[in-house]
mmCIF file of C-alpha atoms in Angstrom:
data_model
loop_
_atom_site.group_PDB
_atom_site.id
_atom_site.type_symbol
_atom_site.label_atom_id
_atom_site.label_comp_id
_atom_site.label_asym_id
_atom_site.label_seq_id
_atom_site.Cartn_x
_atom_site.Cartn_y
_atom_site.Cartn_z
ATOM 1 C CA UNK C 18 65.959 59.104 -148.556
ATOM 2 C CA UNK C 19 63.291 56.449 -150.753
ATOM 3 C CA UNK C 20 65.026 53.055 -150.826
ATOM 4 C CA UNK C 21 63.533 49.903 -152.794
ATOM 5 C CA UNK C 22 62.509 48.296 -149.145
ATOM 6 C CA UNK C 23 60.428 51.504 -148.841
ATOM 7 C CA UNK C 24 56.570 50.627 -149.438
ATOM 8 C CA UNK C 25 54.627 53.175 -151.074
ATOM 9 C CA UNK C 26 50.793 53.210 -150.813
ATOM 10 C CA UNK C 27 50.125 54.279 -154.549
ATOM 11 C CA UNK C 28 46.559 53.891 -156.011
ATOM 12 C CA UNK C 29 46.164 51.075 -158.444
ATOM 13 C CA UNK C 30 46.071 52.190 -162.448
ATOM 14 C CA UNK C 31 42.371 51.304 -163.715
ATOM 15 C CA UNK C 32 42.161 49.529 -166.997
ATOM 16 C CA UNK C 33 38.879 50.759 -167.911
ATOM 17 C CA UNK C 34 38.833 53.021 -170.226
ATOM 18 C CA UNK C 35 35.385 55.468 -170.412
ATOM 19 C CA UNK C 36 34.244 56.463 -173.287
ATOM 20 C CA UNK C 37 32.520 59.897 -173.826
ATOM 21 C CA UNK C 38 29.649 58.352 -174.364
ATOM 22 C CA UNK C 39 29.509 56.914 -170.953
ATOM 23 C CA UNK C 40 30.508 60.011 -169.163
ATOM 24 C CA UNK C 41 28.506 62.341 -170.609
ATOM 25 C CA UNK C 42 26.063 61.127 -172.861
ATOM 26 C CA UNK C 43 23.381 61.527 -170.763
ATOM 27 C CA UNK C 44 23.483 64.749 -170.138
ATOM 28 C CA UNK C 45 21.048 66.905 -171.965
ATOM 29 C CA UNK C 46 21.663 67.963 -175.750
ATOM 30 C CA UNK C 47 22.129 71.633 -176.089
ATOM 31 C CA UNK C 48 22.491 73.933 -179.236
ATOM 32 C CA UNK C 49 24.682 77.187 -178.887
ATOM 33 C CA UNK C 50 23.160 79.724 -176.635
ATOM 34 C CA UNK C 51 21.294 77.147 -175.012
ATOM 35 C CA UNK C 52 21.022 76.747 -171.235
ATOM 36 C CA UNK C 53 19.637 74.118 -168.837
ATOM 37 C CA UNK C 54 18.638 74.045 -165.183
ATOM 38 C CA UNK C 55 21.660 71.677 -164.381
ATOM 39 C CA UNK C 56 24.401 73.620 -162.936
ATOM 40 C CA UNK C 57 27.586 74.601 -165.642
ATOM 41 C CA UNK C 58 25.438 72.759 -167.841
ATOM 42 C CA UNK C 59 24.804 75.511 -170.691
ATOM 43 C CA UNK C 60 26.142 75.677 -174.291
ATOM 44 C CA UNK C 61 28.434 78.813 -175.147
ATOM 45 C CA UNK C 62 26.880 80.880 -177.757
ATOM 46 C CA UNK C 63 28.627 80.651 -181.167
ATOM 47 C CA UNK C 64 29.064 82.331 -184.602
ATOM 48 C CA UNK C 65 26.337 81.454 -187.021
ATOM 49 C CA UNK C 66 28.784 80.217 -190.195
ATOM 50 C CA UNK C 67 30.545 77.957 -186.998
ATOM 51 C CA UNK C 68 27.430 76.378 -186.101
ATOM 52 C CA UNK C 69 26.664 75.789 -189.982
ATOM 53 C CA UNK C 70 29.658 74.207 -190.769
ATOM 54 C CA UNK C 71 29.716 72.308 -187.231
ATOM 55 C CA UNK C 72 25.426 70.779 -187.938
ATOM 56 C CA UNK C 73 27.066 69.255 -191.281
ATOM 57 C CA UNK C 74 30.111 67.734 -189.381
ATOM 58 C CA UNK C 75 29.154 63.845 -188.029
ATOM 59 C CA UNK C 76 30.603 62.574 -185.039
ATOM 60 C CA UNK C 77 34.655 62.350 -185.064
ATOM 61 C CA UNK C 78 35.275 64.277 -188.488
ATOM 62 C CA UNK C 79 36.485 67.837 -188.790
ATOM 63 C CA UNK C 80 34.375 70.495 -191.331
ATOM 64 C CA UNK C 81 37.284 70.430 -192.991
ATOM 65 C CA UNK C 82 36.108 66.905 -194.661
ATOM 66 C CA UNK C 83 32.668 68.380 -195.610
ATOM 67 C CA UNK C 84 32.316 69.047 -199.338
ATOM 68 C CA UNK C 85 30.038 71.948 -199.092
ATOM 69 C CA UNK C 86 29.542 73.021 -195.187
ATOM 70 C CA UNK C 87 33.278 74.007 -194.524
ATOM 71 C CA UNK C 88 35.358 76.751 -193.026
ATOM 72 C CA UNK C 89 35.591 79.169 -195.263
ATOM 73 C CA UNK C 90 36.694 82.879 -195.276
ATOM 74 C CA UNK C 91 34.140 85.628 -196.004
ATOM 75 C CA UNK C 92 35.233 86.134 -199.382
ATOM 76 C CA UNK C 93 33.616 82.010 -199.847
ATOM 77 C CA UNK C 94 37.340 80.298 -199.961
ATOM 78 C CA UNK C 95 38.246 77.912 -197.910
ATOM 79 C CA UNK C 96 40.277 78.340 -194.867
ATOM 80 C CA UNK C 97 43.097 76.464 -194.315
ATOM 81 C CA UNK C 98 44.038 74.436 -191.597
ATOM 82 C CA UNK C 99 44.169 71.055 -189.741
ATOM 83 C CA UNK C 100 42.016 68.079 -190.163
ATOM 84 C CA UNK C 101 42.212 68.438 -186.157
ATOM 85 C CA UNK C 102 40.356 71.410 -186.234
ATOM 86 C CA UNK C 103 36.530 72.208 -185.998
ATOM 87 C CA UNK C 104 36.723 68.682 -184.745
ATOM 88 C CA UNK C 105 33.576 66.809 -183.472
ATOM 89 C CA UNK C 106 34.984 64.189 -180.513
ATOM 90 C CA UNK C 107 34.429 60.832 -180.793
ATOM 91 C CA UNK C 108 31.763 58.973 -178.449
ATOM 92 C CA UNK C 109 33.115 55.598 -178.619
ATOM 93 C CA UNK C 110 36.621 56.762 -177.191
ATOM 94 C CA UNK C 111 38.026 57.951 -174.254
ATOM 95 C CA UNK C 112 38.121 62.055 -174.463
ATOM 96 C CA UNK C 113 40.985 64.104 -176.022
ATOM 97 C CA UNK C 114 42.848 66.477 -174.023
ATOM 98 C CA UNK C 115 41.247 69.132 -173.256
ATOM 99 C CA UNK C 116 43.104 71.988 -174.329
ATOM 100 C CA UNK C 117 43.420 75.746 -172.868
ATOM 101 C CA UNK C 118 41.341 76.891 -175.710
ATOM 102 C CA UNK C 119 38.023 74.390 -175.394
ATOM 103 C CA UNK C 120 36.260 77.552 -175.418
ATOM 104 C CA UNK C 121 36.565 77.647 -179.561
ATOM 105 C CA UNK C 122 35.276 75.385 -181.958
ATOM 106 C CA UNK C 123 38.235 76.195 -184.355
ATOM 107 C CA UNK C 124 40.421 75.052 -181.718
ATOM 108 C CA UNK C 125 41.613 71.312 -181.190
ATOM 109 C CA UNK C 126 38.865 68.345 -180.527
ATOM 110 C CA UNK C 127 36.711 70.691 -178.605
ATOM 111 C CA UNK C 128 33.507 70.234 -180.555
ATOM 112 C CA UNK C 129 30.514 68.026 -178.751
ATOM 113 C CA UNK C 130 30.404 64.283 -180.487
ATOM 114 C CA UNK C 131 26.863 65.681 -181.808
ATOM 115 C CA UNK C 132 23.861 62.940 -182.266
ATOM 116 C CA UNK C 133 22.380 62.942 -186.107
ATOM 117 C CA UNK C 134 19.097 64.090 -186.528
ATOM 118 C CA UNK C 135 16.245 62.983 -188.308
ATOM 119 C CA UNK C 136 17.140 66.051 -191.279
ATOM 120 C CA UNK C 137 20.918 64.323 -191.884
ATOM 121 C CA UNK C 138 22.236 67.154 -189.973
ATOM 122 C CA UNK C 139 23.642 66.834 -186.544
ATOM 123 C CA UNK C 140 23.291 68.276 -182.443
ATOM 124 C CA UNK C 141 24.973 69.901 -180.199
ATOM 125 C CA UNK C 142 27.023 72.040 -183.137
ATOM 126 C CA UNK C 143 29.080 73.280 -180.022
ATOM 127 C CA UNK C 144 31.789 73.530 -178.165
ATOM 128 C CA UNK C 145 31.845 71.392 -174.449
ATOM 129 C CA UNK C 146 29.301 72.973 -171.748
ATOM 130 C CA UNK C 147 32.018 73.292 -167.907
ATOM 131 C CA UNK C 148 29.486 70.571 -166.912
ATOM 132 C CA UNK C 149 31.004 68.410 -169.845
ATOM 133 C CA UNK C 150 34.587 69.484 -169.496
ATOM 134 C CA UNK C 151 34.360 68.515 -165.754
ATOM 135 C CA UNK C 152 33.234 65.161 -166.168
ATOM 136 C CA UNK C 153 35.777 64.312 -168.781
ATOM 137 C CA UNK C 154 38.244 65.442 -166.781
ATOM 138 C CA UNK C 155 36.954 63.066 -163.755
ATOM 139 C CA UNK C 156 36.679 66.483 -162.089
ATOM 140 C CA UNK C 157 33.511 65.951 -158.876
ATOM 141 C CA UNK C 158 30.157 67.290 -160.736
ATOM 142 C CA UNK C 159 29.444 69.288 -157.689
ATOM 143 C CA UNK C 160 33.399 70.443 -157.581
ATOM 144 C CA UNK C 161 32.689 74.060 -155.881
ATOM 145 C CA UNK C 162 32.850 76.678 -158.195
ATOM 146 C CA UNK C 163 31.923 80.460 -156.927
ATOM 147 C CA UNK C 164 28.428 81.041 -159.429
ATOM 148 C CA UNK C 165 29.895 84.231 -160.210
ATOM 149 C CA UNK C 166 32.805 82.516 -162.132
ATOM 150 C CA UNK C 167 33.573 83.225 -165.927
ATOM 151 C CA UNK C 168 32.982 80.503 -167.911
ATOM 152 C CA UNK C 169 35.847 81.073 -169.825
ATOM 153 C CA UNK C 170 37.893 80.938 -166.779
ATOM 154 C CA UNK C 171 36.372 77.583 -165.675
ATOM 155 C CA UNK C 172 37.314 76.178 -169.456
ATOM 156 C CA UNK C 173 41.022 78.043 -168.858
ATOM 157 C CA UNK C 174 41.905 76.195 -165.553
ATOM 158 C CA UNK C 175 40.351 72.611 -166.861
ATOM 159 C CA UNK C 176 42.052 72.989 -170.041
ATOM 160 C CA UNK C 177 45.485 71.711 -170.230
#
């Protein structure tokens, strides 16, 4: 039985906050089907029309908020759905949850801040590399993972 007089040994709260930015920000940019010789640092390949949409998208916004480069159905009408959605993260912030699904770009927040480019468009139109997902989750960079491990699985079991 715990009684007030009991001391507990709990770690401290830390009042920093860390931004994305700071965490991962200098890790290598990466464009869908893009890999890199850091370990679980590779981008997921995506649909072309997802990528479009996501190059027009600026740091923090969803393509929903993009007059001409949004999510639209194959017909050409726009889909519907939340402002939450084929979301860019912000750098400046701490990281969103990361959600079950971080493996889809139509899913919640899980779209790489992106860094604008010299043509107006912006990087990284992608969803978090595990590398990324890791870190933002103050997960160890070289947490053991079997190399033989889906990457959807690793995105699963970080996600919420």
């Amino acid at each position: 039985m715990c009684t007030k007089s009991d001391k507990w040994n709990w770690p401290q709260p830390v009042d920093k906050k860390v931004t994305v930015r700071e965490a991962i920000g200098n890790l290598l940019s990466l464009e869908s089907g893009e890999k890199s010789d850091i370990k679980w640092h590779f981008a997921r390949k995506h649909d072309k029309n997802n990528i479009l949409w996501m190059k027009h998208t600026p740091t923090g916004k969803s393509a929903f908020s993009n007059d001409v480069y949004y999510p639209k159905k194959k017909d050409g009408t726009r889909i519907k759905g939340y402002e939450s959605s084929y979301r860019r993260i912000k750098w400046d912030e701490p990281a969103p949850a990361i959600t079950i699904r971080n493996d889809c770009i139509a899913s919640q927040r899980n779209v790489h801040p992106g860094r604008l480019l010299d043509n107006g468009t912006y990087s990284d139109a992608r969803v978090l590399t595990p590398l990324e997902l890791m870190i933002l989750n103050s997960l160890p960079t070289d947490w053991y993972i079997p190399d033989d491990t889906p990457e959807i699985l690793i995105g699963q079991v970080i996600g919420e």
